[in-house]
XYZ file of C-alpha atoms in Angstrom:
381
model
C 7.779 17.957 0.142
C 10.543 18.022 -2.438
C 11.552 15.164 -4.723
C 14.875 15.191 -2.888
C 13.048 14.145 0.294
C 11.829 10.908 -1.303
C 13.857 7.706 -1.176
C 14.883 6.318 -4.563
C 12.529 6.389 -7.596
C 14.992 8.560 -9.528
C 13.742 7.588 -12.989
C 10.118 8.279 -12.058
C 11.064 11.632 -10.523
C 12.772 12.634 -13.776
C 9.666 11.604 -15.730
C 7.382 13.699 -13.502
C 9.688 16.731 -13.710
C 9.892 16.419 -17.491
C 6.087 16.240 -17.820
C 5.685 19.526 -15.912
C 8.590 21.275 -17.683
C 7.184 20.405 -21.107
C 3.605 21.339 -20.182
C 2.249 17.788 -20.472
C 0.175 17.797 -17.283
C -2.740 15.375 -17.482
C -5.789 16.658 -15.598
C -6.463 13.273 -13.946
C -3.586 11.051 -12.808
C -3.585 7.788 -10.907
C -0.476 7.057 -8.828
C -0.417 3.325 -8.066
C 1.893 1.539 -5.651
C 2.241 0.348 -2.085
C 2.728 2.836 0.747
C 6.338 1.757 1.220
C 7.169 2.470 -2.427
C 6.419 6.171 -1.871
C 3.259 6.748 -3.955
C 1.718 9.338 -1.613
C 4.851 11.451 -0.980
C 5.647 11.336 -4.705
C 2.175 12.662 -5.507
C 2.593 15.520 -3.002
C 6.095 16.326 -4.314
C 4.681 16.396 -7.850
C 1.963 18.886 -6.863
C 4.546 20.987 -5.039
C 6.829 21.057 -8.084
C 3.894 21.992 -10.310
C 2.853 24.897 -8.060
C 6.325 26.154 -7.105
C 7.134 29.513 -8.698
C 10.894 29.194 -8.204
C 11.601 25.576 -9.137
C 15.101 24.799 -10.334
C 17.453 21.880 -10.975
C 14.571 19.412 -11.312
C 12.957 20.171 -7.950
C 10.767 22.679 -6.141
C 12.535 25.364 -4.112
C 11.026 24.247 -0.791
C 11.130 27.809 0.522
C 8.374 29.806 -1.180
C 4.927 30.114 0.451
C 3.383 27.614 -1.991
C 6.053 24.999 -1.222
C 5.764 25.452 2.538
C 1.979 25.188 2.507
C 1.867 22.164 0.215
C 4.562 20.381 2.248
C 2.384 20.783 5.352
C -0.801 19.925 3.385
C -2.319 23.305 4.295
C -2.355 25.039 0.903
C -5.828 26.504 0.165
C -5.729 25.125 -3.396
C -4.755 21.608 -2.310
C -7.857 19.676 -1.268
C -7.502 16.308 0.457
C -9.872 13.361 0.486
C -9.117 10.090 2.259
C -11.051 7.219 3.881
C -12.534 8.076 7.274
C -14.832 6.550 9.850
C -15.338 6.668 13.597
C -16.400 4.462 16.446
C -19.970 4.877 17.660
C -21.176 6.530 14.463
C -24.943 7.084 14.551
C -27.239 5.676 11.896
C -27.290 8.011 8.914
C -24.384 10.085 10.228
C -21.890 11.125 7.555
C -18.222 11.673 8.338
C -15.996 13.548 5.892
C -12.277 14.041 5.434
C -12.351 17.679 6.536
C -13.188 16.567 10.085
C -9.923 14.609 10.258
C -7.485 16.896 8.439
C -5.436 17.622 11.562
C -4.595 13.972 12.437
C -3.944 13.229 8.758
C -1.497 16.140 8.461
C 0.178 15.105 11.707
C 0.650 11.509 10.534
C 1.941 12.685 7.149
C 4.493 14.958 8.864
C 5.592 12.300 11.372
C 6.089 9.610 8.729
C 7.282 11.758 5.850
C 4.304 10.596 3.816
C 5.178 6.896 4.231
C 2.379 5.172 6.141
C -0.056 2.329 5.543
C -3.866 2.453 5.544
C -3.802 0.441 8.772
C -1.568 3.044 10.436
C -4.118 5.694 9.454
C -7.026 3.596 10.778
C -5.096 3.053 14.012
C -4.669 6.832 14.295
C -8.463 7.124 13.957
C -8.860 4.410 16.617
C -11.181 2.359 14.428
C -10.527 -0.906 16.257
C -10.024 -4.341 14.782
C -12.743 -4.539 12.136
C -13.928 -0.999 11.308
C -12.382 0.465 8.167
C -12.410 3.859 6.526
C -14.396 4.735 3.419
C -15.076 7.629 1.051
C -18.819 8.308 0.963
C -21.151 9.705 -1.680
C -21.502 12.878 0.413
C -17.731 13.257 0.187
C -18.022 13.080 -3.609
C -20.538 15.941 -3.485
C -18.021 17.921 -1.441
C -15.308 17.255 -4.038
C -17.470 18.766 -6.773
C -18.422 21.747 -4.585
C -14.818 22.590 -3.670
C -13.566 22.386 -7.232
C -16.277 24.734 -8.458
C -14.456 27.650 -6.765
C -11.604 29.573 -8.352
C -8.089 28.922 -7.115
C -6.857 31.209 -4.334
C -3.100 31.387 -4.898
C -1.703 28.642 -7.138
C -2.182 28.208 -10.873
C -3.890 24.854 -10.263
C -6.632 23.624 -7.966
C -5.626 20.110 -6.917
C -7.858 17.400 -5.517
C -5.674 14.678 -3.992
C -7.650 11.511 -3.226
C -5.781 8.923 -1.160
C -7.112 5.348 -1.501
C -9.908 6.026 -4.017
C -10.634 2.284 -3.964
C -12.441 2.867 -0.657
C -15.153 4.836 -2.476
C -18.497 3.100 -2.705
C -20.005 2.793 -6.171
C -22.316 5.784 -5.706
C -19.398 8.031 -4.757
C -17.269 6.796 -7.653
C -20.050 7.399 -10.173
C -20.587 10.943 -8.899
C -17.061 12.070 -9.768
C -16.973 10.492 -13.243
C -18.141 13.593 -15.105
C -15.753 15.976 -13.382
C -12.898 13.501 -13.947
C -13.650 13.499 -17.664
C -14.427 17.210 -18.065
C -12.855 19.138 -15.177
C -12.864 22.898 -14.836
C -9.877 24.705 -16.280
C -6.634 24.428 -14.277
C -8.057 21.634 -12.152
C -5.906 18.636 -11.322
C -7.067 15.289 -9.948
C -4.434 13.109 -8.277
C -5.624 9.678 -7.156
C -3.214 7.593 -5.058
C -4.182 3.931 -4.974
C -2.722 0.750 -3.503
C -5.340 -1.480 -5.161
C -6.296 0.023 -8.529
C -7.969 -3.234 -9.540
C -10.779 -2.337 -7.147
C -11.552 0.922 -8.968
C -14.389 1.150 -11.468
C -13.205 0.605 -15.063
C -14.818 3.948 -15.923
C -12.506 5.709 -13.447
C -9.443 3.851 -14.715
C -10.252 4.849 -18.284
C -10.431 8.519 -17.314
C -7.041 8.694 -15.614
C -3.431 8.508 -16.698
C -1.653 5.898 -14.608
C 1.671 6.675 -12.956
C 3.068 3.364 -11.742
C 5.254 3.690 -8.651
C 7.509 0.597 -8.692
C 9.258 -1.244 -5.875
C 12.392 0.412 -4.595
C 15.616 -1.035 -5.979
C 17.475 -3.446 -3.630
C 20.587 -1.265 -3.860
C 18.567 1.713 -2.598
C 17.271 -0.261 0.371
C 20.758 -1.613 1.142
C 21.994 1.962 1.362
C 19.075 2.924 3.629
C 19.738 -0.091 5.875
C 23.385 0.954 6.226
C 22.320 4.522 7.046
C 20.085 3.131 9.796
C 22.884 1.312 11.561
C 23.155 -2.071 9.846
C 26.928 -2.323 9.676
C 27.222 -5.816 8.160
C 26.902 -5.516 4.331
C 25.557 -9.091 4.065
C 22.877 -8.404 6.650
C 21.960 -5.151 4.869
C 21.671 -7.076 1.600
C 19.469 -9.746 3.186
C 17.211 -7.147 4.795
C 16.873 -5.279 1.490
C 15.875 -8.536 -0.217
C 13.364 -9.430 2.505
C 11.824 -5.949 2.381
C 10.684 -6.615 -1.184
C 11.202 -3.048 -2.391
C 9.155 -1.622 0.490
C 10.730 1.109 2.635
C 8.232 0.588 5.479
C 9.035 -3.119 5.618
C 12.750 -2.300 5.728
C 12.107 0.081 8.637
C 10.366 -2.702 10.528
C 13.215 -5.117 9.818
C 15.993 -2.742 10.880
C 14.178 -1.654 14.046
C 13.070 -5.163 15.036
C 9.588 -3.668 15.373
C 7.814 -6.591 13.745
C 9.957 -9.436 15.111
C 7.077 -10.703 17.280
C 4.573 -10.462 14.422
C 7.037 -12.123 12.064
C 7.446 -14.976 14.561
C 3.644 -15.342 14.786
C 3.383 -15.465 10.979
C 6.154 -18.060 10.845
C 4.484 -20.246 13.495
C 1.163 -19.980 11.641
C 2.883 -20.991 8.393
C 4.629 -23.991 10.002
C 1.388 -25.159 11.565
C -0.465 -24.898 8.245
C 2.150 -26.907 6.377
C 2.379 -29.626 9.038
C -1.397 -30.015 9.182
C -1.540 -30.041 5.368
C 1.054 -32.796 5.102
C -0.747 -34.924 7.686
C -4.235 -34.392 6.185
C -5.634 -33.024 9.459
C -8.751 -31.505 7.951
C -10.584 -30.714 11.188
C -7.458 -29.110 12.602
C -7.077 -27.115 9.360
C -10.533 -25.649 9.929
C -9.415 -24.675 13.434
C -6.298 -23.119 11.891
C -8.513 -21.072 9.538
C -10.589 -19.812 12.476
C -7.414 -18.691 14.251
C -6.179 -16.875 11.122
C -9.573 -15.192 10.773
C -9.114 -13.581 14.211
C -6.194 -11.474 12.968
C -6.797 -7.948 11.717
C -7.115 -7.526 7.943
C -3.660 -5.974 7.761
C -2.173 -8.871 9.775
C -3.935 -11.384 7.528
C -2.478 -9.785 4.413
C 0.949 -9.614 6.065
C 0.743 -13.335 6.862
C -0.085 -14.157 3.242
C 2.882 -12.081 2.032
C 5.138 -13.914 4.480
C 3.736 -17.280 3.381
C 4.498 -16.460 -0.262
C 8.042 -15.455 0.693
C 8.671 -18.661 2.662
C 7.299 -20.811 -0.152
C 9.510 -19.096 -2.716
C 12.581 -19.471 -0.499
C 11.746 -23.158 0.058
C 11.511 -23.614 -3.684
C 14.961 -22.029 -4.109
C 16.358 -24.479 -1.555
C 14.674 -27.386 -3.346
C 16.167 -26.231 -6.651
C 19.623 -26.116 -5.056
C 20.000 -22.340 -5.469
C 21.089 -21.614 -1.912
C 23.051 -18.533 -2.979
C 19.810 -16.602 -3.616
C 18.027 -17.872 -0.508
C 17.643 -15.166 2.150
C 16.761 -17.097 5.302
C 18.407 -17.640 8.655
C 17.654 -19.127 12.068
C 14.364 -20.960 12.566
C 13.095 -20.045 9.118
C 16.129 -21.577 7.417
C 15.937 -24.722 9.564
C 12.248 -25.309 8.825
C 12.374 -24.448 5.119
C 15.387 -26.704 4.572
C 13.327 -29.652 5.843
C 10.166 -28.449 4.085
C 11.853 -27.798 0.711
C 11.245 -31.329 -0.719
C 7.489 -30.591 -0.643
C 7.732 -27.506 -2.882
C 8.738 -28.013 -6.501
C 7.820 -26.889 -10.022
C 4.539 -28.834 -9.893
C 2.967 -26.946 -7.008
C 4.836 -23.671 -6.430
C 2.789 -21.659 -8.942
C -0.617 -23.057 -7.804
C 0.360 -22.344 -4.186
C 1.273 -18.731 -4.966
C -1.957 -18.406 -6.986
C -3.946 -19.501 -3.933
C -2.180 -16.915 -1.785
C -2.890 -14.143 -4.287
C -6.528 -15.246 -4.571
C -6.982 -15.216 -0.790
C -5.337 -11.789 -0.537
C -7.627 -10.374 -3.239
C -10.712 -11.808 -1.529
C -9.713 -10.236 1.785
C -9.142 -6.898 0.047
C -12.705 -7.147 -1.275
C -14.002 -7.667 2.302
C -14.549 -11.396 1.902
C -15.473 -13.313 5.061
C -12.034 -14.217 6.518
C -13.223 -17.518 8.025
C -14.521 -18.693 4.645
C -11.447 -17.335 2.800
C -8.937 -19.047 5.112
C -10.890 -22.316 5.302
C -10.873 -22.614 1.517
C -7.235 -21.512 1.424
C -6.102 -24.075 4.026
C -7.917 -26.993 2.381
C -6.564 -26.021 -1.061
C -3.000 -25.808 0.264
C -3.436 -29.203 1.943
C -4.247 -30.844 -1.377
C -1.210 -29.328 -3.084
C 1.226 -30.266 -0.307
C -0.088 -33.750 0.432
C -0.439 -34.919 -3.143
C 2.968 -33.845 -4.365
């Protein structure tokens, strides 16, 4: 994968190229950012540029054997670790990344490196509640693989996708090798939730922050994907929030049904909150708890967006409000209940609930507390 294959992030690409060209390659790097920002493909493109023997004009050649093998994730000196699991796993059975390399490579190729953890878990057919993890036995395998000499490239690279899914035992096992790796060994960690990593791992890595994509970049992508109306392309780019995957869903209409479900859930929460229907709010929380973790987090992101847009309407800044149809109609009526006194506490509650879900909090408890807290803020405005 070449840097040219990655959407946007031009400044970060230049920074990564410059670090390799000047020989400032940190042995342990932590790429942080959401899947739709391009953290994983950027990490792979960086490794490819580092290992390419014929790089030029700020990019790898894409043609040499090293480039071809790294692009397909089959290079013998590129080792991959990612969260795995399987249905019907026996007690004490250990599953490791190597058993699932083929589906991971296939998904990476199909999506150009842009895919969410949930898409990976769906590919593994883990069902509604089972999630992937990186086990302590996997950490032993990391150390074993890196003890060998490189086969072809100058560097041995260990690319760990979603290191936050390591349990504490696994994380502690790789601390020493992170701090004192063998010569010409490179650790690349790609994380969506770095706050869940051990502080000792964070302190041993150099962070590479992958930011949101610029709205202008997403507007251009929307136009390339058939959105002819410039205003609609602008609105979609704004709603995508710097996330290429979200823009794809918006332009394809793929998540229209899910978006409608999130909107209905939001409307119901706000109406029950205004009317102090506490028993019904508990029922609402039970319904929200039945969603998958990814759907729950998507709902909370949508709720934050609708609250912010309602606040813009309340403040009379319609020109920067990106709503239409049912959402615009509801938020116009709802706007008087969102002002400077409660908008920040409401967003804080959403972020707290999202963090608790990410830490595997009980969703029924999380959403019950969330619904009752929101009710107080809406009713007592």
